[in-house]
PDB file of C-alpha atoms in Angstrom:
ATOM      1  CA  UNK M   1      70.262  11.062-157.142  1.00  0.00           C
ATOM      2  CA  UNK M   2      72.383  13.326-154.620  1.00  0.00           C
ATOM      3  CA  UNK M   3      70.489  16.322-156.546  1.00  0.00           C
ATOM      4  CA  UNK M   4      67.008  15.096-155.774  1.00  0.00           C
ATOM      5  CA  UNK M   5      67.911  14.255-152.278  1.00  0.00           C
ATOM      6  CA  UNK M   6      68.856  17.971-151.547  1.00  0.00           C
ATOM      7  CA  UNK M   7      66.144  18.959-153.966  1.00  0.00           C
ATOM      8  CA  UNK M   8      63.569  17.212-151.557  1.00  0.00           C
ATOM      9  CA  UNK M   9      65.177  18.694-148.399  1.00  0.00           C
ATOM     10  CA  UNK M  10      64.853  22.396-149.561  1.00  0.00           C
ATOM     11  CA  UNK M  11      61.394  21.425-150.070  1.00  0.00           C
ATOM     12  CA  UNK M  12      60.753  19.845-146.999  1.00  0.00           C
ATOM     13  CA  UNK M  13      62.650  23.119-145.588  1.00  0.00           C
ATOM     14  CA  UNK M  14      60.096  25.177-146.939  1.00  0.00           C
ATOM     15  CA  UNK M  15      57.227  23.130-146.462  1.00  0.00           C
ATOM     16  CA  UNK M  16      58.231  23.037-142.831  1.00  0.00           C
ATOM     17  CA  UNK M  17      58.557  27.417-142.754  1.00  0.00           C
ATOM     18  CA  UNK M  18      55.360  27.308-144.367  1.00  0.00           C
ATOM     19  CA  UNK M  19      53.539  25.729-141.577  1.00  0.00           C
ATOM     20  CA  UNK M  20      55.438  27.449-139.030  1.00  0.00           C
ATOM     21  CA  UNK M  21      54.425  30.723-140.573  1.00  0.00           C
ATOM     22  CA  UNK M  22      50.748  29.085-140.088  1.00  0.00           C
ATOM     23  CA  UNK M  23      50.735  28.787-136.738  1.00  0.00           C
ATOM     24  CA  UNK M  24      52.351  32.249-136.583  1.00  0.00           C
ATOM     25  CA  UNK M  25      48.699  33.543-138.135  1.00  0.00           C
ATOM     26  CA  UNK M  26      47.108  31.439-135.765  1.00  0.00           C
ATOM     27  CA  UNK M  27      48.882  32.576-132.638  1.00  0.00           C
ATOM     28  CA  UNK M  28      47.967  36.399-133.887  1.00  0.00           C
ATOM     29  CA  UNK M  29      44.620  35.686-134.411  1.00  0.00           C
ATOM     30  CA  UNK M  30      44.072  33.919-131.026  1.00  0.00           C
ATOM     31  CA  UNK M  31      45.550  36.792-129.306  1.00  0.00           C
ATOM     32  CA  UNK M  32      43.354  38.962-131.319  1.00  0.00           C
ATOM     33  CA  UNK M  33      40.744  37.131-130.003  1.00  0.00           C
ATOM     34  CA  UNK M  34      41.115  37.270-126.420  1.00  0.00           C
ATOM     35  CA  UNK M  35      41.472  40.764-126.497  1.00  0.00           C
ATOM     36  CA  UNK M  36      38.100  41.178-128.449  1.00  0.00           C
ATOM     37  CA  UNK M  37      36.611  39.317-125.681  1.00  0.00           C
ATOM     38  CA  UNK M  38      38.146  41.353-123.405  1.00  0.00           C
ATOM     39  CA  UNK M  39      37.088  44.361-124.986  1.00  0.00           C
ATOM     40  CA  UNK M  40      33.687  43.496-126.350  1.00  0.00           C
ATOM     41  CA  UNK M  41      32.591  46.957-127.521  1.00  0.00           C
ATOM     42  CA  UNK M  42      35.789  47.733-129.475  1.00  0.00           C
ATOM     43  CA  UNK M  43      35.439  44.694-131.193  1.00  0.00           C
ATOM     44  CA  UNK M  44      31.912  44.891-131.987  1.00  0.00           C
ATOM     45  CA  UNK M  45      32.538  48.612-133.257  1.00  0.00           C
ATOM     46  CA  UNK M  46      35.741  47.018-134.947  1.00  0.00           C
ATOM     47  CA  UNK M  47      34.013  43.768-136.725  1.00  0.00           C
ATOM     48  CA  UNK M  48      31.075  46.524-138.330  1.00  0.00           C
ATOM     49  CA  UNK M  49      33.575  48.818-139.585  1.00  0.00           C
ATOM     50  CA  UNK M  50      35.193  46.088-141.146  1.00  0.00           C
ATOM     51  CA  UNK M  51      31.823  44.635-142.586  1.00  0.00           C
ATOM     52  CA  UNK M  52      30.666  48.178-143.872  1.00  0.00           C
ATOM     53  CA  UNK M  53      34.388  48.166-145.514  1.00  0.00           C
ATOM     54  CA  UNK M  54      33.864  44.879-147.254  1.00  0.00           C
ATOM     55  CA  UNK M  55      30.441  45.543-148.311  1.00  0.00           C
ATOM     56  CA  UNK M  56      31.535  48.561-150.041  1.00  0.00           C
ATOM     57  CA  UNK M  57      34.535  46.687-151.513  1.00  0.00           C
ATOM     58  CA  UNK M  58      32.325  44.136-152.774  1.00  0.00           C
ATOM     59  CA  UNK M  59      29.691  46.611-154.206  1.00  0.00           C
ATOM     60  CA  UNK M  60      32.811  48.247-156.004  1.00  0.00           C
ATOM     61  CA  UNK M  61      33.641  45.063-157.533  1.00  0.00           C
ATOM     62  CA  UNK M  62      30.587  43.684-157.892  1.00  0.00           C
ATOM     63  CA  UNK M  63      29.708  47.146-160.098  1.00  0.00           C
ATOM     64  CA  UNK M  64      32.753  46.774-162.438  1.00  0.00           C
ATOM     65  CA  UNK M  65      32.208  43.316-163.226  1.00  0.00           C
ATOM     66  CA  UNK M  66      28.478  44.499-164.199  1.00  0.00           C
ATOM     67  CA  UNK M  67      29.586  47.455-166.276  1.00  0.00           C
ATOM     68  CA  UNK M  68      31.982  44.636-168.177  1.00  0.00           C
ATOM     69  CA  UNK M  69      28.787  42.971-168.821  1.00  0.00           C
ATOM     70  CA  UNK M  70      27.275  45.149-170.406  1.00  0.00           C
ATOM     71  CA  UNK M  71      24.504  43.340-173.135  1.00  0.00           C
ATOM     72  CA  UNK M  72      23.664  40.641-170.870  1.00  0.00           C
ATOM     73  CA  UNK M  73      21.132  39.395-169.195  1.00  0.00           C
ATOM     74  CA  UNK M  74      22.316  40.016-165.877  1.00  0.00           C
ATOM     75  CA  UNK M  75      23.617  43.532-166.256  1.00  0.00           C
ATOM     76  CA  UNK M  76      20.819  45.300-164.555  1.00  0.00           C
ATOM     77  CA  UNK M  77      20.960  42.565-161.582  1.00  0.00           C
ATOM     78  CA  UNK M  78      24.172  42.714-161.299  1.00  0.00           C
ATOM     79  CA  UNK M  79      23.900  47.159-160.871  1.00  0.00           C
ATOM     80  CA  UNK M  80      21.108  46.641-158.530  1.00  0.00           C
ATOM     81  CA  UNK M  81      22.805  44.217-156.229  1.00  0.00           C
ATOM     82  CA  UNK M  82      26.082  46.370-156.354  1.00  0.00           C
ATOM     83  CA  UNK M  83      24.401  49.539-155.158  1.00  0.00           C
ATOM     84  CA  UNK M  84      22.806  47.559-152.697  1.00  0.00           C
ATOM     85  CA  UNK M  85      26.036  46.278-151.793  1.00  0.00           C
ATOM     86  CA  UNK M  86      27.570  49.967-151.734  1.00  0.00           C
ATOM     87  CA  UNK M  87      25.013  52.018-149.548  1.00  0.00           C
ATOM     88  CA  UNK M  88      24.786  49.157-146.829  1.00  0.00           C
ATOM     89  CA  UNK M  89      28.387  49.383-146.663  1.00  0.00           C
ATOM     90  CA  UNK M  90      28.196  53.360-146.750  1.00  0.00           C
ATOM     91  CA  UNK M  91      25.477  53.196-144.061  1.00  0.00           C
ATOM     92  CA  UNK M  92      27.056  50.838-141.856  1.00  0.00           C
ATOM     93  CA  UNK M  93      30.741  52.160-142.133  1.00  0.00           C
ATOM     94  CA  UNK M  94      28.620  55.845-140.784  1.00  0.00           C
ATOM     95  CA  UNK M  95      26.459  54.356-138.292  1.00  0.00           C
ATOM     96  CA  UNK M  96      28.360  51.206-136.800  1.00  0.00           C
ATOM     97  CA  UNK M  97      26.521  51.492-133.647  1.00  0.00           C
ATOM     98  CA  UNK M  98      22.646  51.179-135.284  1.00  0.00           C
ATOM     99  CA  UNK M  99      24.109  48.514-137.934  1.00  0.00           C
ATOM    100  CA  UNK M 100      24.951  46.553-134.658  1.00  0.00           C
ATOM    101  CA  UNK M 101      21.645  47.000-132.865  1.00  0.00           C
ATOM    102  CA  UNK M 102      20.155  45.753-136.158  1.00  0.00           C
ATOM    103  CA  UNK M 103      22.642  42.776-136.260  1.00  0.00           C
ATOM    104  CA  UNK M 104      21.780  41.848-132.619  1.00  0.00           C
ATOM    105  CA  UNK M 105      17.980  41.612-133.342  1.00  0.00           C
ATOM    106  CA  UNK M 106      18.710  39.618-136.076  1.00  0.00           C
ATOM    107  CA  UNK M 107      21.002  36.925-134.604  1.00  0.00           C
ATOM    108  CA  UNK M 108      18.656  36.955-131.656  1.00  0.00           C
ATOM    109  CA  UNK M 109      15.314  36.066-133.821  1.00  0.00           C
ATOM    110  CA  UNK M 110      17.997  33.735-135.891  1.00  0.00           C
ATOM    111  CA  UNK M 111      19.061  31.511-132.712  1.00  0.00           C
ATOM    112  CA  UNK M 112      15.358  31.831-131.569  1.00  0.00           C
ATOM    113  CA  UNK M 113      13.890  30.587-134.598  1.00  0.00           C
ATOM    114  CA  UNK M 114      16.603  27.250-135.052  1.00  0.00           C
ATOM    115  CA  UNK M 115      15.892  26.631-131.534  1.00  0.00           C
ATOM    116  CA  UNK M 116      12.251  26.321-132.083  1.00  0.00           C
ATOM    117  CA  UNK M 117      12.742  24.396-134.686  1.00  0.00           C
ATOM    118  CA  UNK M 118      15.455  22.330-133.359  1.00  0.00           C
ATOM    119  CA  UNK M 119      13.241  21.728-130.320  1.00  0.00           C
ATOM    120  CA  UNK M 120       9.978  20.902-132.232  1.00  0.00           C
ATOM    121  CA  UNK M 121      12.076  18.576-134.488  1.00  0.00           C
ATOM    122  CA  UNK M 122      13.429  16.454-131.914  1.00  0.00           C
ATOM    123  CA  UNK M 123      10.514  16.397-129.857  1.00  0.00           C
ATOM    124  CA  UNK M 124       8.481  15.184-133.681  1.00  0.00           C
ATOM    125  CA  UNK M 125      11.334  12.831-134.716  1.00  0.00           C
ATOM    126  CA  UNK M 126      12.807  11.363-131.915  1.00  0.00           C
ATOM    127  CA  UNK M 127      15.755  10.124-133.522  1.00  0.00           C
ATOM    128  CA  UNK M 128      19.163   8.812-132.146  1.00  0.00           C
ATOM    129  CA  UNK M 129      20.428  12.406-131.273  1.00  0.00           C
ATOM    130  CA  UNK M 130      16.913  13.492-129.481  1.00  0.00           C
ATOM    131  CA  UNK M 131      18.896  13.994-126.448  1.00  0.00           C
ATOM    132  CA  UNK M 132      21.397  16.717-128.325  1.00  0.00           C
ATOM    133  CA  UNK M 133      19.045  17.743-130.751  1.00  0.00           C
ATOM    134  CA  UNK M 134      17.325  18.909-127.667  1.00  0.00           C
ATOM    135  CA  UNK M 135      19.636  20.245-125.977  1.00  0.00           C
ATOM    136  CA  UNK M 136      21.139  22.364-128.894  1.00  0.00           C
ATOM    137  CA  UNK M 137      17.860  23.491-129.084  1.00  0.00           C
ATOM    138  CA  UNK M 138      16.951  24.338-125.790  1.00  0.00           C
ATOM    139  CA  UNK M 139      20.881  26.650-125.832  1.00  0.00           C
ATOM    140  CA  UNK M 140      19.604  28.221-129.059  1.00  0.00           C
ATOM    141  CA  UNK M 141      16.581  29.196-127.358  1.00  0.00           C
ATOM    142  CA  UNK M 142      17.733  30.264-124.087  1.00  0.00           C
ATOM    143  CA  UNK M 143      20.563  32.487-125.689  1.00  0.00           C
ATOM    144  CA  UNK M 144      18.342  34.260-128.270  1.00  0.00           C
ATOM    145  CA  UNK M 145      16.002  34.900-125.533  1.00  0.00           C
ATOM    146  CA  UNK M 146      18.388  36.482-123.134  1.00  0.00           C
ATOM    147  CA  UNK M 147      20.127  39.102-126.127  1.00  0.00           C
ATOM    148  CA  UNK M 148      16.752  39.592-126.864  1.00  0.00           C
ATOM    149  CA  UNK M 149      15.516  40.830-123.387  1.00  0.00           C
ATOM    150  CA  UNK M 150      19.114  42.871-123.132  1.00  0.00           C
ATOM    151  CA  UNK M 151      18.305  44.027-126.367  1.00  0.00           C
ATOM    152  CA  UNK M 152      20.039  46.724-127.176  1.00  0.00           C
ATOM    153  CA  UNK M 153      22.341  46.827-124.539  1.00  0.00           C
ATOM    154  CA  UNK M 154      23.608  43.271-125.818  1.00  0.00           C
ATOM    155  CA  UNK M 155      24.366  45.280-129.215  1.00  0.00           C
ATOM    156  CA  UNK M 156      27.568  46.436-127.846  1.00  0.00           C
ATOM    157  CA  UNK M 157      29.270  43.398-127.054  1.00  0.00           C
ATOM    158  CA  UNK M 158      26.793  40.599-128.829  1.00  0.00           C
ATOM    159  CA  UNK M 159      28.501  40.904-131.735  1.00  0.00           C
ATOM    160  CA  UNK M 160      32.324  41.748-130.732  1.00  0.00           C
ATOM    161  CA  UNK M 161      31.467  38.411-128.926  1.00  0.00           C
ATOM    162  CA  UNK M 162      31.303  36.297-131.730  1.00  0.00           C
ATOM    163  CA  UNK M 163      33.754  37.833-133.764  1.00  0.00           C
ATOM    164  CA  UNK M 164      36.391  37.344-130.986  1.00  0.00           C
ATOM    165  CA  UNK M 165      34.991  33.898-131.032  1.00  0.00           C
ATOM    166  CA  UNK M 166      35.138  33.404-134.320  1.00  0.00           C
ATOM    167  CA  UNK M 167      38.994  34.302-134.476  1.00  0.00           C
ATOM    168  CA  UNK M 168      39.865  32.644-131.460  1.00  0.00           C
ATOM    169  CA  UNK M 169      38.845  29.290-132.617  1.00  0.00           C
ATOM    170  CA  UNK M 170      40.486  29.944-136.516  1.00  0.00           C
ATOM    171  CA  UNK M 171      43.656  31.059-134.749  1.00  0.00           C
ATOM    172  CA  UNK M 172      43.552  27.081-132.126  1.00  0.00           C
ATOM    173  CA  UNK M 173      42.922  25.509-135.896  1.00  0.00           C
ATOM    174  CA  UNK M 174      45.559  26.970-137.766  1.00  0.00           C
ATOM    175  CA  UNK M 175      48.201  26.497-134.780  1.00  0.00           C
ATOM    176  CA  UNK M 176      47.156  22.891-135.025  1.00  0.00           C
ATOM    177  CA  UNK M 177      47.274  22.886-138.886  1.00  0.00           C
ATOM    178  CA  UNK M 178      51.056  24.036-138.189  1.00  0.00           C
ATOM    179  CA  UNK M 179      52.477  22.010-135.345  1.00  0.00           C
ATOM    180  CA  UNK M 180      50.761  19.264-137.061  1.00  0.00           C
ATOM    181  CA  UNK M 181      51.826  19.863-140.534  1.00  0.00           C
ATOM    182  CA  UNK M 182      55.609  20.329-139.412  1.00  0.00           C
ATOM    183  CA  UNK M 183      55.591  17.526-137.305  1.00  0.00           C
ATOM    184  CA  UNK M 184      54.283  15.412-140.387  1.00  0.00           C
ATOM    185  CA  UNK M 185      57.366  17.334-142.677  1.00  0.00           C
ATOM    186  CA  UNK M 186      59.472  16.174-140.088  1.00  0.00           C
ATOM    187  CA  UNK M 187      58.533  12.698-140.256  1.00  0.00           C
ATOM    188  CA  UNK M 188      58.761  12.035-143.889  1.00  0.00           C
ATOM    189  CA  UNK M 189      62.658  14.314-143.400  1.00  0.00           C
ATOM    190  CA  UNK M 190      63.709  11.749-140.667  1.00  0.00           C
ATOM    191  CA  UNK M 191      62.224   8.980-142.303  1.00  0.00           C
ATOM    192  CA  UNK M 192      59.691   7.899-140.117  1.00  0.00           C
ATOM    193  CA  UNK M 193      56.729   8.012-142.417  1.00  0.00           C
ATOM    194  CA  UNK M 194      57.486   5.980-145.985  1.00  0.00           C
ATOM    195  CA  UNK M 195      55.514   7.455-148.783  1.00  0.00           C
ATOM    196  CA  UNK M 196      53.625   4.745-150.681  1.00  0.00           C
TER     197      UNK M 196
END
């Protein structure tokens, strides 16, 4: 009985470091993400270099696991999408800068596009969310018209932008994955919370 007791504290010990070490990666990764938004163009030149990287990666992979299945049906698919993979990655690991002008247009026509439709579709529905429907809408619209106009100015920070975002708000959710994860560990160690 003594054995288990001490078995389950070790366990809760760890559990506990685990979650610490979680909110460790989520500090690191909000600071990372203040200083991309800081410094917008680094981290737009920064997030495409990384992209060309992982395309390549994944054309790599993608091409071994094709030339292991060899005699299928998917073998030639699975070359063709693997060299696609590879020389976008090439292209965009060599020309960052033109891979994020492209990127911009694209996420510009993208948030123009939903917010037509967003707009059109609460203005033809009129459900219970009209009001946020509508407004989503409307902030769709109005942002992929102004990196459109800025267009392609807005390349250089456009997409640093919402990477820096992007980290920012995974680093707030896996501090408050940790804190609250120890604080339940800590619970169940003190007693506080009976398991069923």
């Amino acid at each position: 009985m003594a054995r288990s007791g001490k078995t389950g504290a070790r366990g809760a010990k760890g559990l506990s470091r685990s979650f610490s070490w979680l909110a460790v990666l989520g500090v690191i990764l909000v600071i990372a993400g203040i200083v991309g938004l800081v410094y917008t163009a680094a981290a737009t030149l920064t997030s495409m270099i990384l992209f060309g990287w992982l395309l390549l990666i994944g054309g790599i992979v993608g091409l071994l696991h094709a030339v292991q299945a060899r005699g299928t049906n998917f073998f030639w698919l699975g070359v063709i999408v693997a060299a696609l993979n590879i020389a976008a990655g090439i292209v965009v690991i060599r020309m960052p800068h033109a891979a994020a002008d492209a990127l911009t247009m694209f996420a510009a026509l993208l948030f123009l596009a939903a917010g037509l439709f967003r707009l059109a579709g609460s203005l033809i529905v009129r459900g219970p969310q009209f009001g946020w429907t509508l407004l989503l809408g409307a902030f769709d619209l109005l942002l992929g018209i102004l990196v459109l106009v800025s267009w392609p100015g807005s390349s250089q920070y456009v997409i640093g932008c919402f990477f820096s975002l992007a980290l920012l708000f995974d680093g707030l959710g896996l501090i408050a994955a940790g804190y609250g994860g120890r604080r339940v560990v800590g619970m169940m160690g003190d007693g506080s919370v009976q398991p069923e």
